[in-house]
Amino acid sequence: MIHILVYYAVALATCWFAFRHGGLPERIVAAAFLLAAIVSSMVAFSVRPAFRSVDGALLSVDVVLLGGLIAVAMFANRFWPIWISALHLLAIAVHGVRAYDPTLVPWMYAAAISKIAYPMLAVLIVGTERHRRRRSSQGCDPDWSPSASSVAKSPR
């Protein structure tokens, strides 16, 4: 149980940093992380997964989060969302490994899907810090790529 509290403390500190110093992409990803953590906790506390098989509800939360991360990666004027999306895709792949090989030890499955979150938080910190530095040295750091804004403004 202590490892869950440690994760929540690290996630809250990371997301606070992203909300305080980040641009819109950093804030969206931080909000998505917090929302996914809350929903995953609600699912975990209501179902009490034993990690003996793939939990469809937790997998659903991960798939929805991946969709949001990919959307940010497609339109943000940043490179780090691609790394976070790739790391989260690894977490989803671990669900696939568990579905493919039911003899996978449950604690290994649980550890694999939970430990990938720490590098994702680290990438968010690095991305937020780089945004903060670019904004202070250059005066601005556009949130979205020019192609994203032209797609949004194109006539129908």
Coordinates of N, CA, C and O in Angstrom, one line a residue:
M1 N 0.8 -1.2 0.0 CA 0.0 0.0 0.0 C 0.9 1.3 0.0 O 0.5 2.3 -0.6
I2 N 2.0 1.2 0.6 CA 2.9 2.4 0.6 C 3.4 2.8 -0.7 O 3.5 4.0 -1.0
H3 N 3.6 1.8 -1.6 CA 4.0 2.2 -3.0 C 2.9 2.9 -3.8 O 3.2 3.8 -4.6
I4 N 1.6 2.7 -3.4 CA 0.6 3.5 -4.1 C 0.6 4.9 -3.6 O 0.4 5.8 -4.4
L5 N 0.8 5.1 -2.3 CA 0.8 6.4 -1.7 C 2.1 7.2 -2.3 O 2.0 8.4 -2.5
V6 N 3.2 6.5 -2.4 CA 4.4 7.1 -3.0 C 4.1 7.6 -4.5 O 4.4 8.7 -4.8
Y7 N 3.4 6.7 -5.2 CA 3.1 7.1 -6.6 C 2.2 8.3 -6.6 O 2.4 9.3 -7.4
Y8 N 1.1 8.3 -5.8 CA 0.2 9.5 -5.7 C 1.0 10.8 -5.4 O 0.7 11.8 -5.9
A9 N 1.9 10.7 -4.4 CA 2.7 11.9 -4.0 C 3.5 12.4 -5.2 O 3.5 13.6 -5.5
V10 N 4.2 11.5 -5.9 CA 5.0 11.8 -7.0 C 4.1 12.4 -8.2 O 4.5 13.4 -8.8
A11 N 3.0 11.7 -8.4 CA 2.1 12.2 -9.5 C 1.5 13.6 -9.2 O 1.5 14.4 -10.1
L12 N 1.1 13.8 -7.9 CA 0.6 15.1 -7.6 C 1.6 16.2 -7.7 O 1.3 17.3 -8.2
A13 N 2.8 15.9 -7.2 CA 3.9 16.9 -7.4 C 4.2 17.2 -8.8 O 4.4 18.4 -9.2
T14 N 4.3 16.2 -9.6 CA 4.6 16.3 -11.1 C 3.5 17.1 -11.8 O 3.8 18.0 -12.5
C15 N 2.2 16.8 -11.5 CA 1.1 17.5 -12.1 C 1.0 18.9 -11.6 O 0.7 19.8 -12.4
W16 N 1.3 19.1 -10.4 CA 1.3 20.5 -9.9 C 2.4 21.3 -10.6 O 2.1 22.5 -11.1
F17 N 3.6 20.8 -10.8 CA 4.6 21.4 -11.6 C 4.2 21.7 -13.0 O 4.4 22.8 -13.5
A18 N 3.5 20.8 -13.6 CA 3.0 20.9 -15.0 C 2.0 22.0 -15.1 O 1.9 22.8 -16.0
F19 N 1.0 22.0 -14.1 CA 0.0 23.0 -14.1 C 0.6 24.4 -13.9 O 0.1 25.4 -14.4
R20 N 1.6 24.5 -13.0 CA 2.2 25.8 -12.6 C 3.1 26.4 -13.7 O 3.0 27.6 -13.9
H21 N 3.9 25.5 -14.4 CA 4.9 26.0 -15.3 C 4.7 25.6 -16.7 O 5.4 26.1 -17.6
G22 N 3.7 24.7 -17.0 CA 3.6 24.2 -18.4 C 2.6 25.0 -19.2 O 1.9 25.9 -18.7
G23 N 2.7 24.7 -20.5 CA 1.7 25.3 -21.4 C 0.5 24.4 -21.5 O 0.3 23.5 -20.6
L24 N -0.4 24.6 -22.5 CA -1.6 23.8 -22.5 C -1.3 22.3 -22.7 O -2.0 21.5 -22.1
P25 N -0.4 21.9 -23.6 CA -0.2 20.5 -23.7 C 0.3 19.8 -22.4 O -0.2 18.7 -22.0
E26 N 1.1 20.5 -21.6 CA 1.6 19.9 -20.3 C 0.4 19.8 -19.4 O 0.2 18.9 -18.6
R27 N -0.4 20.8 -19.4 CA -1.6 20.8 -18.5 C -2.6 19.8 -18.9 O -3.2 19.2 -18.0
I28 N -2.8 19.6 -20.2 CA -3.8 18.6 -20.6 C -3.3 17.2 -20.2 O -4.1 16.4 -19.7
V29 N -2.0 16.9 -20.4 CA -1.5 15.6 -20.0 C -1.5 15.4 -18.5 O -1.8 14.3 -18.0
A30 N -1.2 16.5 -17.8 CA -1.3 16.4 -16.3 C -2.7 16.1 -15.8 O -2.9 15.2 -15.0
A31 N -3.7 16.8 -16.4 CA -5.1 16.5 -16.1 C -5.5 15.1 -16.5 O -6.2 14.4 -15.7
A32 N -5.0 14.6 -17.6 CA -5.3 13.3 -18.1 C -4.7 12.2 -17.1 O -5.3 11.2 -16.8
F33 N -3.5 12.5 -16.7 CA -2.8 11.6 -15.7 C -3.6 11.5 -14.4 O -3.9 10.4 -13.9
L34 N -4.0 12.7 -13.9 CA -4.8 12.7 -12.6 C -6.1 12.0 -12.8 O -6.6 11.3 -11.9
L35 N -6.8 12.3 -13.9 CA -8.1 11.7 -14.1 C -8.0 10.2 -14.3 O -8.8 9.4 -13.7
A36 N -7.0 9.7 -15.0 CA -6.8 8.3 -15.1 C -6.4 7.6 -13.8 O -6.9 6.5 -13.5
A37 N -5.7 8.3 -13.0 CA -5.3 7.8 -11.7 C -6.5 7.7 -10.8 O -6.7 6.7 -10.1
I38 N -7.4 8.7 -10.8 CA -8.6 8.7 -10.0 C -9.5 7.5 -10.5 O -10.0 6.8 -9.6
V39 N -9.8 7.5 -11.8 CA -10.7 6.4 -12.3 C -10.1 5.0 -12.0 O -10.8 4.1 -11.6
S40 N -8.8 4.9 -12.2 CA -8.2 3.6 -12.0 C -8.3 3.2 -10.5 O -8.5 2.0 -10.2
S41 N -8.1 4.1 -9.6 CA -8.3 3.9 -8.2 C -9.7 3.5 -7.8 O -9.9 2.5 -7.0
M42 N -10.7 4.2 -8.4 CA -12.1 3.8 -8.2 C -12.3 2.4 -8.6 O -13.0 1.6 -8.0
V43 N -11.8 2.1 -9.8 CA -12.0 0.7 -10.4 C -11.3 -0.3 -9.5 O -11.9 -1.3 -9.1
A44 N -10.1 0.0 -9.1 CA -9.3 -1.0 -8.3 C -9.9 -1.2 -6.9 O -9.9 -2.3 -6.4
F45 N -10.4 -0.1 -6.3 CA -11.0 -0.3 -5.0 C -12.3 -1.0 -5.0 O -12.8 -1.6 -4.1
S46 N -13.1 -0.8 -6.1 CA -14.4 -1.5 -6.2 C -14.3 -2.9 -6.6 O -15.0 -3.8 -6.2
V47 N -13.3 -3.3 -7.4 CA -13.1 -4.6 -8.0 C -12.1 -5.4 -7.2 O -12.2 -6.6 -7.1
R48 N -11.1 -4.7 -6.7 CA -9.9 -5.4 -6.1 C -9.2 -6.4 -7.0 O -9.3 -7.6 -6.8
P49 N -8.6 -5.9 -8.1 CA -8.0 -6.8 -9.0 C -6.9 -7.6 -8.4 O -6.1 -7.1 -7.7
A50 N -6.9 -8.9 -8.7 CA -5.8 -9.7 -8.2 C -4.7 -9.9 -9.2 O -3.7 -10.6 -9.0
F51 N -4.9 -9.3 -10.4 CA -3.9 -9.4 -11.5 C -3.7 -10.8 -12.0 O -2.6 -11.1 -12.4
R52 N -4.7 -11.6 -11.8 CA -4.6 -13.0 -12.3 C -5.1 -13.1 -13.7 O -4.8 -14.1 -14.4
S53 N -5.7 -12.1 -14.2 CA -6.1 -12.0 -15.6 C -6.2 -10.5 -15.9 O -6.1 -9.7 -15.1
V54 N -6.4 -10.2 -17.2 CA -6.5 -8.9 -17.6 C -7.8 -8.3 -17.1 O -8.9 -8.8 -17.3
D55 N -7.7 -7.1 -16.5 CA -8.9 -6.4 -16.0 C -9.4 -5.5 -17.1 O -8.7 -4.5 -17.4
G56 N -10.5 -5.8 -17.6 CA -11.1 -5.0 -18.7 C -11.3 -3.5 -18.4 O -11.1 -2.6 -19.2
A57 N -11.7 -3.2 -17.2 CA -11.9 -1.8 -16.8 C -10.6 -1.0 -16.7 O -10.5 0.1 -17.2
L58 N -9.6 -1.6 -16.1 CA -8.3 -0.9 -16.1 C -7.7 -0.8 -17.5 O -7.1 0.2 -17.8
L59 N -7.9 -1.8 -18.3 CA -7.4 -1.7 -19.7 C -8.2 -0.6 -20.4 O -7.6 0.1 -21.2
S60 N -9.4 -0.5 -20.2 CA -10.2 0.6 -20.8 C -9.7 2.0 -20.5 O -9.6 2.8 -21.3
V61 N -9.4 2.1 -19.2 CA -8.8 3.4 -18.7 C -7.5 3.7 -19.5 O -7.3 4.8 -19.9
D62 N -6.7 2.7 -19.6 CA -5.4 2.8 -20.3 C -5.6 3.2 -21.7 O -4.8 4.0 -22.3
V63 N -6.5 2.5 -22.4 CA -6.8 2.8 -23.8 C -7.3 4.2 -24.1 O -6.8 4.9 -25.0
V64 N -8.2 4.6 -23.2 CA -8.7 6.0 -23.3 C -7.6 7.0 -23.1 O -7.5 8.0 -23.8
L65 N -6.8 6.8 -22.1 CA -5.6 7.6 -21.8 C -4.7 7.7 -23.0 O -4.2 8.7 -23.4
L66 N -4.4 6.5 -23.6 CA -3.5 6.5 -24.8 C -4.1 7.3 -25.9 O -3.4 8.1 -26.6
G67 N -5.4 7.3 -26.1 CA -6.0 8.1 -27.1 C -5.8 9.6 -26.9 O -5.5 10.3 -27.8
G68 N -6.0 10.0 -25.7 CA -5.7 11.4 -25.3 C -4.3 11.8 -25.5 O -4.0 12.9 -26.0
L69 N -3.4 10.9 -25.1 CA -1.9 11.2 -25.2 C -1.5 11.3 -26.7 O -0.7 12.2 -27.1
I70 N -2.1 10.4 -27.5 CA -1.8 10.5 -29.0 C -2.3 11.7 -29.6 O -1.7 12.3 -30.4
A71 N -3.5 12.2 -29.2 CA -4.1 13.4 -29.7 C -3.2 14.6 -29.3 O -2.9 15.4 -30.2
V72 N -2.7 14.6 -28.1 CA -1.8 15.7 -27.8 C -0.5 15.6 -28.6 O 0.0 16.6 -29.1
A73 N 0.0 14.4 -28.7 CA 1.2 14.2 -29.5 C 1.1 14.6 -31.0 O 2.0 15.2 -31.6
M74 N -0.1 14.5 -31.5 CA -0.3 14.8 -32.9 C -0.4 16.3 -33.1 O 0.1 16.8 -34.2
F75 N -0.9 17.1 -32.2 CA -1.1 18.5 -32.4 C -0.2 19.4 -31.6 O -0.1 20.6 -31.9
A76 N 0.5 18.9 -30.6 CA 1.3 19.8 -29.8 C 2.6 20.1 -30.5 O 3.1 19.4 -31.3
N77 N 3.1 21.3 -30.2 CA 4.4 21.8 -30.7 C 5.5 21.3 -29.8 O 6.4 22.1 -29.4
R78 N 5.5 20.1 -29.5 CA 6.4 19.5 -28.5 C 6.8 18.1 -29.0 O 6.0 17.4 -29.7
F79 N 7.9 17.6 -28.6 CA 8.4 16.2 -28.9 C 8.0 15.2 -27.8 O 7.8 14.0 -28.1
W80 N 8.0 15.7 -26.6 CA 7.9 14.8 -25.4 C 6.6 14.0 -25.4 O 6.5 12.9 -24.9
P81 N 5.4 14.5 -25.9 CA 4.2 13.7 -25.9 C 4.3 12.4 -26.7 O 3.7 11.4 -26.4
I82 N 5.2 12.4 -27.7 CA 5.4 11.1 -28.4 C 6.1 10.1 -27.5 O 5.7 8.9 -27.5
W83 N 7.0 10.5 -26.7 CA 7.7 9.6 -25.7 C 6.7 9.1 -24.7 O 6.7 7.9 -24.4
I84 N 5.8 9.9 -24.2 CA 4.9 9.5 -23.2 C 3.9 8.5 -23.8 O 3.5 7.5 -23.2
S85 N 3.4 8.8 -25.0 CA 2.5 7.9 -25.7 C 3.2 6.5 -26.0 O 2.5 5.5 -25.8
A86 N 4.4 6.5 -26.3 CA 5.1 5.3 -26.5 C 5.3 4.5 -25.2 O 5.1 3.3 -25.2
L87 N 5.6 5.2 -24.2 CA 5.7 4.5 -22.9 C 4.3 3.9 -22.4 O 4.3 2.8 -21.9
H88 N 3.3 4.7 -22.7 CA 2.0 4.2 -22.3 C 1.5 3.0 -23.2 O 0.8 2.1 -22.7
L89 N 1.9 3.0 -24.4 CA 1.7 1.9 -25.3 C 2.3 0.6 -24.8 O 1.8 -0.5 -24.9
L90 N 3.5 0.8 -24.2 CA 4.2 -0.3 -23.5 C 3.3 -0.9 -22.4 O 3.2 -2.1 -22.2
A91 N 2.7 0.0 -21.6 CA 1.9 -0.5 -20.5 C 0.7 -1.3 -21.1 O 0.3 -2.3 -20.5
I92 N 0.1 -0.8 -22.2 CA -1.0 -1.5 -22.8 C -0.5 -2.9 -23.4 O -1.2 -3.9 -23.3
A93 N 0.7 -2.9 -23.9 CA 1.3 -4.1 -24.4 C 1.4 -5.2 -23.3 O 1.3 -6.4 -23.5
V94 N 1.7 -4.7 -22.1 CA 1.9 -5.6 -21.0 C 0.5 -6.3 -20.7 O 0.5 -7.5 -20.4
H95 N -0.6 -5.6 -20.9 CA -1.9 -6.2 -20.7 C -2.1 -7.3 -21.8 O -2.6 -8.4 -21.5
G96 N -1.5 -7.0 -23.0 CA -1.6 -8.0 -24.1 C -0.8 -9.2 -23.8 O -1.2 -10.4 -24.1
V97 N 0.4 -9.0 -23.2 CA 1.2 -10.2 -22.8 C 0.5 -11.0 -21.7 O 0.5 -12.2 -21.8
R98 N -0.2 -10.4 -20.8 CA -0.9 -11.1 -19.8 C -2.0 -11.9 -20.4 O -2.3 -13.0 -20.0
A99 N -2.7 -11.3 -21.4 CA -3.8 -12.0 -22.0 C -3.3 -13.2 -22.8 O -3.9 -14.2 -22.9
Y100 N -2.1 -13.0 -23.5 CA -1.5 -14.1 -24.3 C -1.0 -15.2 -23.4 O -1.1 -16.4 -23.7
D101 N -0.3 -14.8 -22.2 CA 0.3 -15.8 -21.4 C -0.3 -15.8 -20.0 O 0.2 -15.0 -19.1
P102 N -1.4 -16.5 -19.7 CA -2.0 -16.4 -18.4 C -1.1 -17.0 -17.2 O -1.4 -16.8 -16.1
T103 N 0.0 -17.6 -17.6 CA 0.9 -18.1 -16.5 C 1.8 -17.1 -16.0 O 2.6 -17.4 -15.1
L104 N 1.8 -15.9 -16.6 CA 2.6 -14.8 -16.1 C 2.3 -14.5 -14.6 O 1.1 -14.5 -14.2
V105 N 3.3 -14.4 -13.8 CA 3.2 -14.3 -12.4 C 2.4 -13.0 -12.1 O 2.7 -11.9 -12.6
P106 N 1.3 -13.0 -11.3 CA 0.5 -11.8 -11.1 C 1.2 -10.6 -10.6 O 1.0 -9.5 -11.0
W107 N 2.2 -10.8 -9.6 CA 2.9 -9.6 -9.1 C 3.8 -9.0 -10.2 O 4.0 -7.8 -10.2
M108 N 4.3 -9.8 -11.1 CA 5.1 -9.3 -12.2 C 4.2 -8.4 -13.2 O 4.6 -7.4 -13.6
Y109 N 3.0 -8.9 -13.4 CA 2.1 -8.2 -14.3 C 1.7 -6.9 -13.6 O 1.8 -5.8 -14.3
A110 N 1.4 -6.9 -12.4 CA 1.0 -5.7 -11.6 C 2.2 -4.7 -11.6 O 2.0 -3.5 -11.8
A111 N 3.4 -5.2 -11.3 CA 4.6 -4.3 -11.3 C 4.9 -3.7 -12.6 O 5.2 -2.5 -12.7
A112 N 4.7 -4.5 -13.7 CA 5.1 -4.0 -15.0 C 4.1 -2.9 -15.4 O 4.6 -1.8 -16.0
I113 N 2.8 -3.0 -15.2 CA 1.9 -2.0 -15.6 C 2.0 -0.7 -14.7 O 1.6 0.4 -15.2
S114 N 2.4 -0.9 -13.5 CA 2.5 0.3 -12.6 C 3.8 1.0 -12.7 O 3.8 2.2 -12.5
K115 N 4.9 0.3 -12.9 CA 6.2 1.0 -12.9 C 6.5 1.8 -14.1 O 7.3 2.7 -14.1
I116 N 5.8 1.6 -15.2 CA 5.9 2.4 -16.4 C 5.5 3.8 -16.2 O 5.9 4.7 -16.9
A117 N 4.6 4.0 -15.2 CA 4.1 5.4 -15.0 C 5.2 6.3 -14.5 O 5.1 7.5 -14.8
Y118 N 6.2 5.8 -13.8 CA 7.3 6.7 -13.3 C 8.1 7.4 -14.4 O 8.3 8.6 -14.4
P119 N 8.5 6.6 -15.4 CA 9.2 7.3 -16.6 C 8.3 8.3 -17.3 O 8.7 9.3 -17.8
M120 N 7.0 8.0 -17.3 CA 6.0 8.9 -18.0 C 6.0 10.2 -17.2 O 6.0 11.3 -17.8
L121 N 6.0 10.1 -15.9 CA 6.0 11.3 -15.1 C 7.3 12.1 -15.3 O 7.3 13.3 -15.3
A122 N 8.4 11.4 -15.4 CA 9.7 12.0 -15.6 C 9.7 12.8 -16.9 O 10.2 13.9 -17.0
V123 N 9.2 12.2 -17.9 CA 9.1 12.8 -19.2 C 8.3 14.1 -19.2 O 8.6 15.1 -19.7
L124 N 7.2 14.0 -18.4 CA 6.3 15.2 -18.3 C 7.1 16.3 -17.5 O 7.0 17.5 -17.9
I125 N 7.9 16.0 -16.5 CA 8.7 17.0 -15.8 C 9.7 17.6 -16.8 O 9.8 18.8 -16.8
V126 N 10.4 16.8 -17.5 CA 11.4 17.3 -18.5 C 10.7 18.2 -19.5 O 11.2 19.3 -19.8
G127 N 9.6 17.7 -20.1 CA 8.9 18.5 -21.1 C 8.4 19.9 -20.5 O 8.5 20.9 -21.2
T128 N 7.9 19.9 -19.3 CA 7.5 21.1 -18.7 C 8.7 22.0 -18.4 O 8.6 23.2 -18.7
E129 N 9.8 21.5 -17.9 CA 10.9 22.3 -17.7 C 11.5 22.9 -18.9 O 11.9 24.1 -19.0
R130 N 11.5 22.1 -20.0 CA 12.0 22.6 -21.3 C 11.1 23.7 -21.8 O 11.6 24.7 -22.4
H131 N 9.8 23.6 -21.6 CA 8.9 24.6 -22.1 C 9.1 25.9 -21.2 O 9.1 27.0 -21.8
R132 N 9.3 25.7 -20.0 CA 9.5 26.9 -19.1 C 10.8 27.6 -19.5 O 10.8 28.9 -19.6
R133 N 11.8 26.9 -19.8 CA 13.1 27.5 -20.2 C 13.0 28.2 -21.6 O 13.5 29.3 -21.8
R134 N 12.3 27.6 -22.5 CA 12.1 28.2 -23.8 C 11.3 29.5 -23.7 O 11.6 30.5 -24.3
R135 N 10.3 29.4 -22.9 CA 9.4 30.6 -22.7 C 10.2 31.8 -22.1 O 10.0 32.9 -22.5
S136 N 11.1 31.4 -21.1 CA 11.8 32.5 -20.4 C 12.9 33.0 -21.3 O 13.3 34.2 -21.3
S137 N 13.6 32.2 -22.1 CA 14.7 32.7 -23.0 C 14.2 33.3 -24.3 O 14.8 34.3 -24.7
Q138 N 13.2 32.8 -24.9 CA 12.7 33.3 -26.2 C 11.5 34.2 -26.1 O 11.1 34.8 -27.0
G139 N 10.9 34.2 -24.9 CA 9.7 35.1 -24.7 C 8.4 34.4 -25.0 O 7.3 34.8 -24.5
C140 N 8.4 33.3 -25.8 CA 7.2 32.6 -26.1 C 7.6 31.1 -26.5 O 8.7 30.9 -26.9
D141 N 6.6 30.3 -26.4 CA 6.8 28.9 -26.8 C 5.4 28.4 -27.2 O 4.6 28.1 -26.4
P142 N 5.1 28.4 -28.6 CA 3.8 28.0 -29.0 C 3.4 26.6 -28.5 O 4.2 25.7 -28.6
D143 N 2.1 26.5 -28.1 CA 1.6 25.2 -27.6 C 1.4 24.2 -28.7 O 1.6 23.1 -28.6
W144 N 0.8 24.7 -29.8 CA 0.4 23.8 -30.9 C 1.2 24.1 -32.1 O 1.6 25.2 -32.4
S145 N 1.3 23.0 -32.9 CA 2.1 23.2 -34.2 C 1.3 24.0 -35.2 O 0.1 24.0 -35.1
P146 N 2.0 24.7 -36.1 CA 1.2 25.5 -37.1 C 0.3 24.6 -37.9 O -0.8 25.1 -38.3
S147 N 0.6 23.4 -38.2 CA -0.3 22.6 -39.0 C -1.6 22.3 -38.2 O -2.6 22.1 -38.8
A148 N -1.5 22.2 -36.9 CA -2.7 21.9 -36.1 C -3.6 23.1 -36.1 O -4.8 23.0 -36.2
S149 N -3.1 24.3 -36.1 CA -4.0 25.5 -36.1 C -4.6 25.7 -37.5 O -5.7 26.2 -37.7
S150 N -3.8 25.3 -38.6 CA -4.4 25.5 -39.9 C -5.5 24.4 -40.2 O -6.5 24.7 -40.9
V151 N -5.4 23.3 -39.5 CA -6.4 22.3 -39.7 C -7.7 22.7 -38.9 O -8.8 22.6 -39.4
A152 N -7.5 23.4 -37.8 CA -8.6 23.8 -37.0 C -9.3 25.0 -37.7 O -10.5 25.2 -37.5
K153 N -8.6 25.8 -38.4 CA -9.2 27.0 -39.1 C -9.6 26.8 -40.5 O -10.1 27.7 -41.1
S154 N -9.4 25.6 -41.0 CA -9.7 25.4 -42.5 C -11.2 25.4 -42.7 O -12.0 24.9 -41.9
P155 N -11.7 26.0 -43.8 CA -13.1 26.1 -44.1 C -13.6 24.7 -44.5 O -12.9 23.9 -45.0
R156 N -14.9 24.5 -44.2 CA -15.5 23.2 -44.6 C -16.2 23.2 -45.9 O -16.7 24.1 -46.4

